[in-house]
Backbone as a ProteinNet text record, in pm:
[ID]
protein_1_A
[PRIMARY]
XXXXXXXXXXXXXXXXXXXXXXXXXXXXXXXXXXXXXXXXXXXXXXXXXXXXXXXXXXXXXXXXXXXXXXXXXXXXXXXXXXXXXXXXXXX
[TERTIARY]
9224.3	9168.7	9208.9	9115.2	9130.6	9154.1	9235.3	9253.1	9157.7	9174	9112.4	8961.5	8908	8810.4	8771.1	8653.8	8648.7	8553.2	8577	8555.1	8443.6	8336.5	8202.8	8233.8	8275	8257.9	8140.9	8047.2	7926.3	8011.9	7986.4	8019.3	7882.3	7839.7	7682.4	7759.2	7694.6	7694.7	7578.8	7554.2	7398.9	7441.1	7539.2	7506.9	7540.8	7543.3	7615.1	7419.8	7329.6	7288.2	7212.7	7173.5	7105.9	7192.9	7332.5	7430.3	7427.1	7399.1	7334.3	7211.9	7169.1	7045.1	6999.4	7136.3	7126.1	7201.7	7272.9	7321.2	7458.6	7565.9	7670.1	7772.5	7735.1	7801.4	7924.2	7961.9	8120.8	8199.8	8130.1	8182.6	8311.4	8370.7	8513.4	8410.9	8272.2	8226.2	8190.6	8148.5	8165	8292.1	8386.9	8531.4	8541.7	8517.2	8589.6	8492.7	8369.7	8309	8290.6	8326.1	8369	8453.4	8609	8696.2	8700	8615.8	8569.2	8541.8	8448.1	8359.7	8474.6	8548.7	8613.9	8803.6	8816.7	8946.5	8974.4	8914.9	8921.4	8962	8854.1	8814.3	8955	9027.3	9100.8	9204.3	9215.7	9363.4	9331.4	9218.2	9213.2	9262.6	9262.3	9298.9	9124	9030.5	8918.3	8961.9	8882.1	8913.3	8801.7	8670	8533.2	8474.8	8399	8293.8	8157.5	8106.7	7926.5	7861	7826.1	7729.1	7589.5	7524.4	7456.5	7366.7	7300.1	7219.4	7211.3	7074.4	7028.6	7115.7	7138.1	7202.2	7325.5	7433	7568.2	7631.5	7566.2	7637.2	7678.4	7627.8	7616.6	7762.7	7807.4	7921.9	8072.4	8003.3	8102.9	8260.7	8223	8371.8	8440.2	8403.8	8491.5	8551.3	8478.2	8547	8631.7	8636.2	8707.6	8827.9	8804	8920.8	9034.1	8947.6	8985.4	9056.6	8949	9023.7	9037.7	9156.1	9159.4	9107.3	9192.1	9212.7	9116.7	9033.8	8830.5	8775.4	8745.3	8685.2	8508.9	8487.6	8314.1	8239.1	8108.5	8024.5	7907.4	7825.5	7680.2	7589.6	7530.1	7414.2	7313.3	7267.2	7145	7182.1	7293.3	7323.2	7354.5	7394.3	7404	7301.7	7165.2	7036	6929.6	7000.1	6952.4	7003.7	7144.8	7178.7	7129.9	7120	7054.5	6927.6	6828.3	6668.4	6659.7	6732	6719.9	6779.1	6871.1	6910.7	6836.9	6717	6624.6	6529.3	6537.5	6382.5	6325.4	6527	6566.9	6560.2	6605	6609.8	6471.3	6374.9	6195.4	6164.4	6196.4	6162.8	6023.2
-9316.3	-9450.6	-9529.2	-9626.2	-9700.9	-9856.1	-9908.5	-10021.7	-10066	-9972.9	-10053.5	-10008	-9939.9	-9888.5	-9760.1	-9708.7	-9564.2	-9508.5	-9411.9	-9332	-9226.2	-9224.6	-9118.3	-8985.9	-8870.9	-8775.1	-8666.2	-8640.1	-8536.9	-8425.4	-8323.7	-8171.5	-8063.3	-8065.2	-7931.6	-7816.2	-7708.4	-7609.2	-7516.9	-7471	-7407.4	-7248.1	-7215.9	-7078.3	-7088.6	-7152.1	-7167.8	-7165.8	-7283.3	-7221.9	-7087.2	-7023.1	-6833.6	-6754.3	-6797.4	-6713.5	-6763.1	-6859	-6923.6	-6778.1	-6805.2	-6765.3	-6654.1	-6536.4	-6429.4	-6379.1	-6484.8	-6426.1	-6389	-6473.9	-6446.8	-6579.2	-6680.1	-6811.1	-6764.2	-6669.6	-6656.2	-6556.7	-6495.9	-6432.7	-6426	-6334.4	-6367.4	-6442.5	-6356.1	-6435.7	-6531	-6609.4	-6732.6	-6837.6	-6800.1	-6849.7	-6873.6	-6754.8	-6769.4	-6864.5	-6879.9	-6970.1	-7106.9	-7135.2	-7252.4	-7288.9	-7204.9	-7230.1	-7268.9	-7186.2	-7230.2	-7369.8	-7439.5	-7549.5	-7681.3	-7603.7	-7766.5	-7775.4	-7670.9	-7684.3	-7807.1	-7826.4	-7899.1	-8059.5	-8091.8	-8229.8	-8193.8	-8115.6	-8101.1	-8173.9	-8141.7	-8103.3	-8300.5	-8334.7	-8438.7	-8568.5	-8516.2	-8605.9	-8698.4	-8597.8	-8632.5	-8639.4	-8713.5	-8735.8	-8735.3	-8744.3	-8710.5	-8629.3	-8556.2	-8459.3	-8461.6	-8535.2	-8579	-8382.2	-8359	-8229.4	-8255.4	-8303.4	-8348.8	-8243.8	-8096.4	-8067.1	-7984.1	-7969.7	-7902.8	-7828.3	-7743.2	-7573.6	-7580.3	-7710.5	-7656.5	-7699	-7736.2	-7769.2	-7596	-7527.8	-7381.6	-7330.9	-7365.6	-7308	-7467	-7535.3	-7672.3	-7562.7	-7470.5	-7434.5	-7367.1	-7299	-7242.6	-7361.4	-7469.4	-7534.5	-7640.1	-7633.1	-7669.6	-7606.6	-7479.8	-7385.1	-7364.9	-7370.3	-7386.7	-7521.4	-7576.3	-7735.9	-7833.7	-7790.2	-7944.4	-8069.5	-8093.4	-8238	-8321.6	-8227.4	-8332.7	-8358.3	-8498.6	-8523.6	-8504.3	-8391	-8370.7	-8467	-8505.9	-8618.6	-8490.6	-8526.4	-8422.6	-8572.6	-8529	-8617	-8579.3	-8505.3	-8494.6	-8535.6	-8499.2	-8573.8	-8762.8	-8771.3	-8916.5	-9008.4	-8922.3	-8986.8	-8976.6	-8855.4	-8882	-8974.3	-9030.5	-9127.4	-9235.4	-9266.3	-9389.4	-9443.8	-9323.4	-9316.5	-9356.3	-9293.4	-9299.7	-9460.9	-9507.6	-9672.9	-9761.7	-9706	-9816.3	-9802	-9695.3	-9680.4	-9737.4	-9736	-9781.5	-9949.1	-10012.7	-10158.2	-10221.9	-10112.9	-10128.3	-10161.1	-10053.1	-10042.8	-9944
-12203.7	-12213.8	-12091.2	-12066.8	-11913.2	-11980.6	-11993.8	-12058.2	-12098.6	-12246.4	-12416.4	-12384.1	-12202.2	-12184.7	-12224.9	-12297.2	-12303.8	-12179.1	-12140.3	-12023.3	-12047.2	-12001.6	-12037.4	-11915.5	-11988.1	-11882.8	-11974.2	-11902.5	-11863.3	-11854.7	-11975.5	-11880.6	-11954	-11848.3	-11855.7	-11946.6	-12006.5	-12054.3	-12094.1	-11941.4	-11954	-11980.2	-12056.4	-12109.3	-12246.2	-12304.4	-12458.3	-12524.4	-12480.1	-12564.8	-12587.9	-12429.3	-12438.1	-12555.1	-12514.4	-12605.5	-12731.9	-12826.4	-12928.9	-12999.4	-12907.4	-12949.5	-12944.2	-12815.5	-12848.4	-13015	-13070.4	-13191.2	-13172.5	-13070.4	-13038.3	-13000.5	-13105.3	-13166.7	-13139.3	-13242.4	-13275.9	-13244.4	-13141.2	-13015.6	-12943.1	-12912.9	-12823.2	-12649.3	-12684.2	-12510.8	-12532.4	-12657.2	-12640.9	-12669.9	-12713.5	-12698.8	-12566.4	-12527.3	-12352.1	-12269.6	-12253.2	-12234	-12291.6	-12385.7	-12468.4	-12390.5	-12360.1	-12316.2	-12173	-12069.3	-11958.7	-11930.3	-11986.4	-12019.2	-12071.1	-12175.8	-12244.2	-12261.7	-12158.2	-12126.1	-12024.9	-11901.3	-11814.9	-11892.5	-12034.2	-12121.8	-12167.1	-12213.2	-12309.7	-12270	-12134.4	-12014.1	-11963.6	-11987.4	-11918	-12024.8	-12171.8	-12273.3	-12336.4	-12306.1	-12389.6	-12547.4	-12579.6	-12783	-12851.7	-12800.9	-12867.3	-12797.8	-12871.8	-12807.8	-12874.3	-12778.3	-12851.6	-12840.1	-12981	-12957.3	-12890.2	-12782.7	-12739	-12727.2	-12770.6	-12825.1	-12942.1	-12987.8	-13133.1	-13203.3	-13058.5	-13091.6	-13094.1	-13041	-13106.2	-13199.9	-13307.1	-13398.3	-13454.6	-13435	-13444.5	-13401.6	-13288.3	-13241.3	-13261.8	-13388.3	-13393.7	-13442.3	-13515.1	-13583.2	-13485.1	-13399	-13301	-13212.2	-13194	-13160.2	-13157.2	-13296.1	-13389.8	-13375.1	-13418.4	-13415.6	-13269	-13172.4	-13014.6	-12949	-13033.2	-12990.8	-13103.7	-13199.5	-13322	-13249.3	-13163	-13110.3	-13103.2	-13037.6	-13059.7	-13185.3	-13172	-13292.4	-13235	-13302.6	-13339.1	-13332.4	-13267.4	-13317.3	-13278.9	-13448.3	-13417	-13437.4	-13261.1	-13230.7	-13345.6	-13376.8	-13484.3	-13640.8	-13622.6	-13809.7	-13779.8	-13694.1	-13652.1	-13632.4	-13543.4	-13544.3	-13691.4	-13773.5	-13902.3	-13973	-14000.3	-14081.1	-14000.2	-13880.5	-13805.8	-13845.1	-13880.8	-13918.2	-14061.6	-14129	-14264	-14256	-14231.9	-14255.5	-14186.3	-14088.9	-13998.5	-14127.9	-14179	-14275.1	-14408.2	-14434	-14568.5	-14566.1	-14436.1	-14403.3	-14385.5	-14321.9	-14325.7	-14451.3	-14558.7	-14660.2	-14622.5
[MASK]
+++++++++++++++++++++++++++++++++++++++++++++++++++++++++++++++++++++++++++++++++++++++++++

């Protein structure tokens, strides 16, 4: 934290989802690439990790398992409770 500021860091992960989708979520090669990717956030004292697409909520428990410390945010269950309470407030 940057006084009382929170800090947005971007980190790409353009092989997580091929490996998704070859059917190798829970993979030691995707551990190690998980690990590649979100060691750096870890080491830096990140505390959220937006799932910012479709496909990883798929690999959320490994990284879970890899990294307690992050608290999970799944963009798609988040933009569903968002929709459903704009819809519900529409009526």
């Amino acid at each position: 934290r940057n006084g009382g500021k929170q800090k947005l860091v971007a980190q790409p992960c353009p092989l997580l989802v091929p490996l998704i989708e070859e059917g190798y979520a829970s993979s030691k090669a995707a551990d190690l690439i998980l690990q590649d990717y979100l060691e750096p956030l870890a080491k830096s004292g990140v505390e959220y990790l937006l799932l910012g697409c479709t496909h990883y909520p798929l690999i959320a428990e490994s990284i879970r398992r890899l990294y307690p410390q992050f608290t999970l945010i799944d963009s798609a269950a988040e933009t569903a409770t968002t929709l459903q309470k704009l819809l519900r407030d529409a009526d």
